XYZ file of C-alpha atoms in Angstrom:
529
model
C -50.722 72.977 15.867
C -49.176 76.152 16.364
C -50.964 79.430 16.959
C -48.778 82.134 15.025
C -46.640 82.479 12.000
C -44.077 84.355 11.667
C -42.551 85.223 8.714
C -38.866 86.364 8.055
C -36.209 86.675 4.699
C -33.830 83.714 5.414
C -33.737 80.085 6.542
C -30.818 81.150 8.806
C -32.954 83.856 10.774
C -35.456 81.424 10.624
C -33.337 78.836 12.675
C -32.382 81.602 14.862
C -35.486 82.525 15.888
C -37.601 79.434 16.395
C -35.652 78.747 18.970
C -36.847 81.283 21.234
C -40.413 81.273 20.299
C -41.737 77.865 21.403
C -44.404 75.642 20.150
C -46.687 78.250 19.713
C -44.859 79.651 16.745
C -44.322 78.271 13.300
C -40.958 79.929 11.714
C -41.124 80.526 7.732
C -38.705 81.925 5.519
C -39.548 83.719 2.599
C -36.332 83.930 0.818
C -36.450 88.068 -0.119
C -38.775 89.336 -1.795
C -41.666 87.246 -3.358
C -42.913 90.295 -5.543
C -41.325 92.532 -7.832
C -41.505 94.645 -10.614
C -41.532 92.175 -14.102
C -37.760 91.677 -15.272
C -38.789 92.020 -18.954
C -40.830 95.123 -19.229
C -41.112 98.255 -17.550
C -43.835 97.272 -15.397
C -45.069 101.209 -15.087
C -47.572 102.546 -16.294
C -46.200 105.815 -16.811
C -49.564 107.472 -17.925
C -51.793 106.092 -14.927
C -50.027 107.715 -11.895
C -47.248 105.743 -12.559
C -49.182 102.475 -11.267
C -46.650 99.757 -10.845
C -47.713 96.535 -12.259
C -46.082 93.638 -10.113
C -45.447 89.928 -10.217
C -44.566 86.947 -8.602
C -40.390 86.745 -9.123
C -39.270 83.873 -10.927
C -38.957 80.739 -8.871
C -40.371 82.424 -5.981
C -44.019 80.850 -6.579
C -43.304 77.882 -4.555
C -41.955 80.133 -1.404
C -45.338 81.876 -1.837
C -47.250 78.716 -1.833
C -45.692 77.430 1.158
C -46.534 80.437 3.050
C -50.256 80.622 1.983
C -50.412 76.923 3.127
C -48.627 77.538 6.097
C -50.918 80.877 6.644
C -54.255 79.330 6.411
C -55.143 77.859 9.667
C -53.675 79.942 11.862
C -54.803 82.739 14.105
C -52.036 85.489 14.014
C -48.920 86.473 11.187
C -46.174 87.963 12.355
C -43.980 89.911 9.361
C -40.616 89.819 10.774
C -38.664 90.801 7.704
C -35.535 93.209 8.244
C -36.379 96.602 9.529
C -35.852 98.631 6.609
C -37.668 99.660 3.849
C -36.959 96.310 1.797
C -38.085 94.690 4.454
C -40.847 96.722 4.598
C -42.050 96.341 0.924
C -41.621 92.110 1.398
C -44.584 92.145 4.498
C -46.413 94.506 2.289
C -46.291 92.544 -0.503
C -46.419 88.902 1.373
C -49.683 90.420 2.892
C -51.059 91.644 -0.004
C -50.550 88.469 -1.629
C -52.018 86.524 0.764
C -54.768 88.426 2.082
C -53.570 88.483 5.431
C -54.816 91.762 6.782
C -57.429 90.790 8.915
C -54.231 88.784 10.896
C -51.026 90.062 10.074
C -48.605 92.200 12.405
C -45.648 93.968 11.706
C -42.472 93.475 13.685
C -39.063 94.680 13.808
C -36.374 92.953 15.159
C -33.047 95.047 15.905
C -31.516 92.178 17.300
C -31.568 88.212 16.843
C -31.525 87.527 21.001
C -33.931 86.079 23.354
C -34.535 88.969 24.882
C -34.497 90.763 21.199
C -36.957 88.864 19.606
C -39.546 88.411 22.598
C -38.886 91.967 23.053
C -40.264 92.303 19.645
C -42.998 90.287 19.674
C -44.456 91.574 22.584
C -44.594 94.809 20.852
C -46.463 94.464 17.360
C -47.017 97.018 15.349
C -49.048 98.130 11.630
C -47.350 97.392 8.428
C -45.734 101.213 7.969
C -47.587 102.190 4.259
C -45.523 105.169 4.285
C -41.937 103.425 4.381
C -43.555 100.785 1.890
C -44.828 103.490 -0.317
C -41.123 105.554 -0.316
C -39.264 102.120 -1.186
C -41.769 101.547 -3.705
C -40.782 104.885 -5.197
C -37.099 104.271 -5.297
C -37.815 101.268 -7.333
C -40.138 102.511 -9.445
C -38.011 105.785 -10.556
C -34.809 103.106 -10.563
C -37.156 101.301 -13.297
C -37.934 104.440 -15.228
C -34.360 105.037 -15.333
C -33.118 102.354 -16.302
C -35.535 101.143 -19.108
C -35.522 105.043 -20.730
C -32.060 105.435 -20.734
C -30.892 101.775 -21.091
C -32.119 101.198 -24.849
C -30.371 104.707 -25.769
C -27.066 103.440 -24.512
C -27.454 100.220 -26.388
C -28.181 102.716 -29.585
C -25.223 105.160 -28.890
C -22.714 103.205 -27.026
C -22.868 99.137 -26.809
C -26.191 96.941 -26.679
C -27.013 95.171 -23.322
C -25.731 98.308 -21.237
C -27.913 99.481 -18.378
C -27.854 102.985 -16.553
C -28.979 102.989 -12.758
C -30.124 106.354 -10.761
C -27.185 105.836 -8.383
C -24.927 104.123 -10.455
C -24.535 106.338 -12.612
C -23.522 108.995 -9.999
C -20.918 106.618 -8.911
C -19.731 106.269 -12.001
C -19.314 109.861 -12.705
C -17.448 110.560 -9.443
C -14.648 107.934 -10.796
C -14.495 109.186 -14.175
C -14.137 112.692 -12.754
C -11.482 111.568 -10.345
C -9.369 110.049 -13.458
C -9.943 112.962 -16.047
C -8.440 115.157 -12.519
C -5.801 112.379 -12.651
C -4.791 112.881 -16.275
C -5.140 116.337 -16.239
C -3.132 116.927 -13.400
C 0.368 119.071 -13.615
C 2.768 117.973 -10.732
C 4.061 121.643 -9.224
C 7.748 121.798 -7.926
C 8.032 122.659 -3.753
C 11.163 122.633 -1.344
C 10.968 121.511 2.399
C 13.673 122.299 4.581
C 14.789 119.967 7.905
C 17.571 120.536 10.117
C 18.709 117.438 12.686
C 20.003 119.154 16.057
C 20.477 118.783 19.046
C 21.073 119.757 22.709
C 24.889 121.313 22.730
C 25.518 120.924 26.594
C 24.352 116.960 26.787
C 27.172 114.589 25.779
C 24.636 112.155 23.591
C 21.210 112.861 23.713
C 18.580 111.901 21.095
C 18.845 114.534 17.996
C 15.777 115.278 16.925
C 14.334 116.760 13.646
C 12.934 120.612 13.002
C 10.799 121.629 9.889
C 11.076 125.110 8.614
C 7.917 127.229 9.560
C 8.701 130.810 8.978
C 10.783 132.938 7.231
C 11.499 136.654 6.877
C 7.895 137.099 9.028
C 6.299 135.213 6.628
C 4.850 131.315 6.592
C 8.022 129.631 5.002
C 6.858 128.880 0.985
C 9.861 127.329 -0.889
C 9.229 127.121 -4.902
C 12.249 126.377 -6.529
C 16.254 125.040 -5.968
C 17.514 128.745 -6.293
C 15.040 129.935 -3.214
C 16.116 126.460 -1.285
C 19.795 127.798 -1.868
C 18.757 131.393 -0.615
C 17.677 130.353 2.269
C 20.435 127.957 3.010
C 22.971 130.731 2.605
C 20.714 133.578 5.114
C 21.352 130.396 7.447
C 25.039 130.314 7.107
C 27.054 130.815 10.903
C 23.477 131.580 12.352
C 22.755 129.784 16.350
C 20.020 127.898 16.384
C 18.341 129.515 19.568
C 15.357 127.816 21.575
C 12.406 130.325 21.108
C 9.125 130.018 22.499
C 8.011 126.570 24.523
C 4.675 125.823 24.341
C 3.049 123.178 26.278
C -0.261 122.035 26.486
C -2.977 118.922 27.322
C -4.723 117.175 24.654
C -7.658 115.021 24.223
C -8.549 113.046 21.547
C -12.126 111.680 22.183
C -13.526 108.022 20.982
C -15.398 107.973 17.824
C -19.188 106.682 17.734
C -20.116 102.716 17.362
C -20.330 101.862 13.643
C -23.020 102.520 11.287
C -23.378 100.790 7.946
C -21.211 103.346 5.915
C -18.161 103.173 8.558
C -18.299 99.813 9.028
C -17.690 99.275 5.371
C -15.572 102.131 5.326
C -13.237 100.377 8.440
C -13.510 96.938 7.111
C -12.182 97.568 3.637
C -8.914 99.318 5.590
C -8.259 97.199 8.108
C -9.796 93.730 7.232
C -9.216 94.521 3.441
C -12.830 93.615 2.720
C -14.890 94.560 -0.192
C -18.233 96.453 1.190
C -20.202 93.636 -0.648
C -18.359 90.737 1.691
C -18.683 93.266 4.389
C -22.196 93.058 4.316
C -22.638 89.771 3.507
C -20.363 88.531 6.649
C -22.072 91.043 8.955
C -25.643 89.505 7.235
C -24.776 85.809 8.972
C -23.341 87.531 12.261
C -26.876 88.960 12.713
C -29.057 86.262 11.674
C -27.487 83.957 14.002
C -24.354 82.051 14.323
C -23.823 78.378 15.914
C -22.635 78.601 19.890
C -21.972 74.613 20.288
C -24.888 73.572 22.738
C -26.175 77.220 22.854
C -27.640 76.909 19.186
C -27.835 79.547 17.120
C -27.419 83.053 18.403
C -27.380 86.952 16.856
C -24.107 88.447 17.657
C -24.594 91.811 16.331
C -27.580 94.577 15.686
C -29.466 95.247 12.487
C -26.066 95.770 10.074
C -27.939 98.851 7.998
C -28.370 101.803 9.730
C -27.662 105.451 10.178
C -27.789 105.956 13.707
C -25.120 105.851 16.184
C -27.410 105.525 19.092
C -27.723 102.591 20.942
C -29.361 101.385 23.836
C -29.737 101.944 27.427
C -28.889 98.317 28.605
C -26.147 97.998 26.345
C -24.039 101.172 27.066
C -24.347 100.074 30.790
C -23.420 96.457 29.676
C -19.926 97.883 27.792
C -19.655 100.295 31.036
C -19.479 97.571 33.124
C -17.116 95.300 31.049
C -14.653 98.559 30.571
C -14.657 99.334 34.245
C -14.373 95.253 35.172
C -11.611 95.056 32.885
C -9.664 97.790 31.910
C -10.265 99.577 35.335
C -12.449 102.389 36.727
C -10.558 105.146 34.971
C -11.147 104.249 31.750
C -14.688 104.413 32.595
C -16.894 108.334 32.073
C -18.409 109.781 34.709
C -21.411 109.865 32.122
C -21.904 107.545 29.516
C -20.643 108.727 25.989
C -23.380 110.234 24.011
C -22.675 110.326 20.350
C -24.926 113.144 18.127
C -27.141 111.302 15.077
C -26.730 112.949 11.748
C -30.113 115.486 10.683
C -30.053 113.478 7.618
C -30.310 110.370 9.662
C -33.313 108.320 9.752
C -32.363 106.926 13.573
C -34.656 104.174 12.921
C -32.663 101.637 14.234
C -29.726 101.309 16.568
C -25.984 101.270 15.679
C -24.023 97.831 14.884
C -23.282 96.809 17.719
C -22.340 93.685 19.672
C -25.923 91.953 21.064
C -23.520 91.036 24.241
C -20.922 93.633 24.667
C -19.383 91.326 27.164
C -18.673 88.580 24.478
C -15.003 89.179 23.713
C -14.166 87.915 20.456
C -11.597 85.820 21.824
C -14.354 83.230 23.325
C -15.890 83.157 20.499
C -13.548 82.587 17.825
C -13.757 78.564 18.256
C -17.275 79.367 16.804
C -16.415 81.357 13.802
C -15.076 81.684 10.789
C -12.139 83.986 10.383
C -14.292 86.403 8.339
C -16.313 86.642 10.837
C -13.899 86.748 13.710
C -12.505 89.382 11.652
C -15.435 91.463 11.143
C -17.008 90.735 14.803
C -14.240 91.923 16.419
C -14.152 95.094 14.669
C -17.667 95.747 15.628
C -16.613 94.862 18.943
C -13.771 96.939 19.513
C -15.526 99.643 18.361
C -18.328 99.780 20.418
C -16.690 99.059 23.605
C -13.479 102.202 22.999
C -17.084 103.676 22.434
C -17.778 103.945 26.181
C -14.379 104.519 27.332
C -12.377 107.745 28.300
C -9.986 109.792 25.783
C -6.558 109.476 25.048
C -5.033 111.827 26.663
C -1.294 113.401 25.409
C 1.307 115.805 26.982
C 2.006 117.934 23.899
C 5.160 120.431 23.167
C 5.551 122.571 20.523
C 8.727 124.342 20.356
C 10.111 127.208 17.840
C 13.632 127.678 16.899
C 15.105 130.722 15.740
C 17.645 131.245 13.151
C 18.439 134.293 11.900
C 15.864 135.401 9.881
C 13.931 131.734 10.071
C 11.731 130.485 12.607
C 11.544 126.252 12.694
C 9.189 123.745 14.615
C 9.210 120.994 16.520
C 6.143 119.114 17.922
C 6.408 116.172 20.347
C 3.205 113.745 21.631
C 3.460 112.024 24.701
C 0.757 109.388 25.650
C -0.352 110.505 29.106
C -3.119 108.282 29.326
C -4.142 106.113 26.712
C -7.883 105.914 26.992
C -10.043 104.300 24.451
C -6.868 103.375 22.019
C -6.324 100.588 24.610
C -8.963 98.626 22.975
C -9.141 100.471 19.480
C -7.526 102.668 17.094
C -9.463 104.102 13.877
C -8.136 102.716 10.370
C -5.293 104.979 8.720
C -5.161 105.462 4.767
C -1.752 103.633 4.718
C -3.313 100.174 6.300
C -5.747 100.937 3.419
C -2.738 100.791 1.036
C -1.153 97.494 2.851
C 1.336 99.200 4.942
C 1.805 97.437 8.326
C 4.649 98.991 9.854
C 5.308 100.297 13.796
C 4.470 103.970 12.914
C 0.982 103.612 11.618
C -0.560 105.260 14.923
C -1.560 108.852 14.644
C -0.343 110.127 17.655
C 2.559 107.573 18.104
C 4.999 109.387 20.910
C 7.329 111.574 19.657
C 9.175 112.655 22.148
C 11.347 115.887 22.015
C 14.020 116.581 25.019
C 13.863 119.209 27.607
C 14.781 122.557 26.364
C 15.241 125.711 27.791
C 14.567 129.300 26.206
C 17.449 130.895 24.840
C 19.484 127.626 24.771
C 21.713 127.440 21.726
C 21.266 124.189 19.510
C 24.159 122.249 17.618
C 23.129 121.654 14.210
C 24.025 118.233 12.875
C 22.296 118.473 9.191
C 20.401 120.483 7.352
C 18.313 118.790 4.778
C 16.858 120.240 1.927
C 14.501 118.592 -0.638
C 12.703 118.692 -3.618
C 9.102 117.495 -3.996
C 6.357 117.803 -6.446
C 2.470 117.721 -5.827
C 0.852 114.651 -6.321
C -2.482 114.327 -7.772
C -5.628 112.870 -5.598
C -6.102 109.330 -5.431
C -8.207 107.286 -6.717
C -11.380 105.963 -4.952
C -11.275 103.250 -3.163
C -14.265 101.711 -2.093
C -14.116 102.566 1.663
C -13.098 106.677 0.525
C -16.128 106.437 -2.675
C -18.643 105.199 0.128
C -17.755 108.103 1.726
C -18.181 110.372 -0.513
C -21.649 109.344 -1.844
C -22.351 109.261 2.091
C -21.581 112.951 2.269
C -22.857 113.601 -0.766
C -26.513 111.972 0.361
C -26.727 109.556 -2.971
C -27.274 106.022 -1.977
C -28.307 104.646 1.541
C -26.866 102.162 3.636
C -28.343 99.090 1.750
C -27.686 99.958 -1.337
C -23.761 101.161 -1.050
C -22.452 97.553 -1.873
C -24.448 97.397 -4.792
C -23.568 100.085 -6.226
C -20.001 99.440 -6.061
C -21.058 95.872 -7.147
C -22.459 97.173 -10.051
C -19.923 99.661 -11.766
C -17.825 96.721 -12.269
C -20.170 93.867 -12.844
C -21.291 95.871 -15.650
C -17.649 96.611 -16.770
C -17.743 100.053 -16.371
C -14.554 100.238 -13.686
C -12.471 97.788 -12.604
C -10.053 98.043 -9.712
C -6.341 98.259 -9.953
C -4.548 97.485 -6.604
C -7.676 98.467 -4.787
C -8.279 102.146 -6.614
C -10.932 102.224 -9.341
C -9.926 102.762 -12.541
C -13.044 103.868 -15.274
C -12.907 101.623 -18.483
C -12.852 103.027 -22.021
C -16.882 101.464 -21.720
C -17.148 103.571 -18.171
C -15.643 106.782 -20.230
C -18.097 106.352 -22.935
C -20.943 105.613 -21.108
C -20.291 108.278 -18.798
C -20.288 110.811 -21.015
C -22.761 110.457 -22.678
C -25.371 110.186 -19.685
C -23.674 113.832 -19.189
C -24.895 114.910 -23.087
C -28.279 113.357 -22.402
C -28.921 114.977 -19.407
């Protein structure tokens, strides 16, 4: 008969685990949370301290019964929920429950690997009543919220409604977006381009020059009759080579993921919605099937703030960068990325468990979601600990008359990190796949000398008019409750879940759009408060 207990959320973690543990160790699965507050009553009593007044969750009695079985004759339970505070409040509430205190040990597991979990379990710790205590106060003031203001919507606006502490924030950010939208007055503005090139070469490359300055001032073109002013003060003017300015630049790797970028990355490059973000990454750390190596945790704890990570992994990606990209791609020092003051750091970043696991040898084991995903995760943790980019850069002006243009030309020197991964770009967002996605794509200008005089092949005025801001999508409206500090990094997908579950936005070619119902419902939360 075994010894221990340990108790996690999911049958799949469950699997994982008991692998590694031995006989010694019976693996149970709770299924989430056992306890809640009631679904049919506010379950606070507002006028006692705000005492919460829980019970079992609806076909979670039996889950509850198997674990008080299963906890009854032996000597030790480990609480091996997710190290958060949800999974905090489930071993609070599975040893409350239970009565388990005299027995029951706390412990957090960052990542579903032999050495991860017996890491872990060498290392028990107390049930943290402070982390179980602040979750416990989200839900209960989520509860408030909801069941005060709820019943007033269903007066005022629609029965069946429901307003949510941080959905309705959400909400108001894309209802504030669209009212900036249809309130929005396009304003007229000129650019001006001139194609030249080198006058002594027989055919080289011509190459493109934008207005910068004109009459000592930065170049500002309103209107067609200010386009044609300027066109005319050009008229039989050289186009002279002015000052050449050339310089070095870096462009340095960005940190390993945490929850908000990876859902952020994943909706532009993978075109994933942050819910099947999370749900993907979910299975990838719980454990995934390796043929006769069982199954195995491929990434960290998937909800976090913190972009550290540790000690043996860094030297892990070091060695597979230097192995197989070569020593120069390789820092002196490893790459040490600064956590966020708002951060919690309680956990690591998402990472891969076994940076030297290339997604390519283990894509015969996954699904392409999660090849997908995993390789994202991967790519970005290895650029991570690699080198910058580095680019020759040349920024030349051209004088004419009373105008001054500009030219600036990239050339990859060195190409760093970027030879594993590039950060998404708004237009893969939007679908576009083209060659000249890259940032810093080369753009190469020719050599020029000062005072050389320019042929002029074109000059190219045209008309545009201000556009209004975008809508959110949901990797730029996770961003901007992220820098806003609503929401944390479990509760971002349901949020965005929510909104349109409830019909309050909907999303039109990947932008939210508010509904009439969002409108209404948003404005008068706005009255009310």
């Amino acid at each position: 008969m075994a010894k221990s207990l340990v108790i996690v959320e999911s049958p799949s973690k469950a699997k994982t685990i008991r692998k590694y543990l031995g006989r010694d160790f019976r693996v149970e699965a709770s299924s989430g949370h056992i306890i809640d507050l009631p679904s049919r009553s506010l379950g606070v009593d507002i006028h006692n301290d705000f005492k919460p007044d829980y019970t079992v969750i609806k076909g979670k009695a039996k889950y509850l019964e198997n674990l008080k079985k299963a906890s009854r004759d032996v000597e030790k339970v480990y609480l091996a929920s997710d190290p958060d505070r949800e999974g905090e409040a489930i071993a609070w509430h599975i040893a409350n429950s239970l009565n388990l205190w005299d027995k029951v040990h706390r412990v957090l597991i960052q990542e579903i690997t032999e050495t991860g979990v017996r890491d872990s379990m060498s290392r028990p710790l107390e049930i943290n009543k402070e982390r179980f205590e602040s979750q416990q106060a989200r839900r209960i003031l989520d509860r408030i919220v909801g069941y005060k203001v709820s019943p007033v919507l269903w007066k005022k606006v629609r029965k069946g409604l429901s307003a949510g502490r941080v959905q309705s924030v959400a909400l108001r950010f894309v209802v504030d977006r669209e009212r900036e939208i249809q309130n929005f007055k396009p304003k007229e503005y000129w650019t001006l381009e001139a194609l030249v090139k080198r006058s002594s070469d027989p055919d080289p490359d011509a190459f493109t020059v934008s207005l910068h300055m004109f009459r000592g001032k930065k170049a500002k073109i309103e209107n067609a009759q200010q386009s044609e002013e300027i066109l005319s003060a050009l008229s039989g003017k050289d186009f002279v080579v002015g000052k050449i300015e050339r310089k070095e630049r870096k462009r340095n790797p960005l940190p390993p993921f945490i929850t908000s970028t990876l859902q952020q990355d994943s909706s532009k490059k993978n075109r994933f919605s942050v819910k099947k973000t999370m749900l993907v990454a979910q299975g990838l750390y719980e454990g995934v099937e390796l043929g006769s190596e069982g199954p195995v945790g491929l990434i960290t704890y998937m909800r976090t703030d913190s972009v550290r990570a540790s000690d043996n992994a860094v030297a892990e990606a070091r060695g597979f960068v230097s192995e197989n990209y070569g020593t120069d791609y390789v820092p002196r020092r490893p790459n040490i990325f600064k956590v966020k003051k708002s951060a919690q750091d309680a956990h690591e970043c998402i990472r891969p468990t076994f940076p030297s696991r290339r997604p390519e040898d283990l894509r015969q084991f996954l699904t392409e979601d999660q090849y997908r995903l995993y390789s994202l995760i991967w790519k970005r943790f290895i650029a991570s600990q690699m080198t910058p980019a580095v680019y020759d850069q040349t920024r030349v002006d051209i004088l004419a008359g009373e105008a001054v243009f500009r030219a600036t030309g990239n050339v990859m020197k060195f190409p760093g990190f970027t030879a594993a991964y590039e950060e998404a770009t708004e237009k893969e967002e939007k679908g576009e796949t083209d060659k000249n996605l890259k940032k810093d794509e080369d753009k190469r200008l020719p050599k020029l000398s000062e005072r050389e005089i320019l042929s002029v092949l074109k000059l190219d005025p045209k008309q545009h008019f201000t556009q209004p801001p975008p809508r959110y999508s949901e990797s730029s409206l996770v961003k901007e409750l992220e820098e806003k500090g609503i929401g944390r990094p479990s509760t971002y997908a349901s949020i965005l879940s929510t909104i349109q579950d409830r019909g309050y936005a909907e999303r039109e070619k990947g932008r939210f759009l508010p509904t009439s119902l969002g409108f209404s419902v948003n404005d008068f939360l706005l009255e009310g408060s």
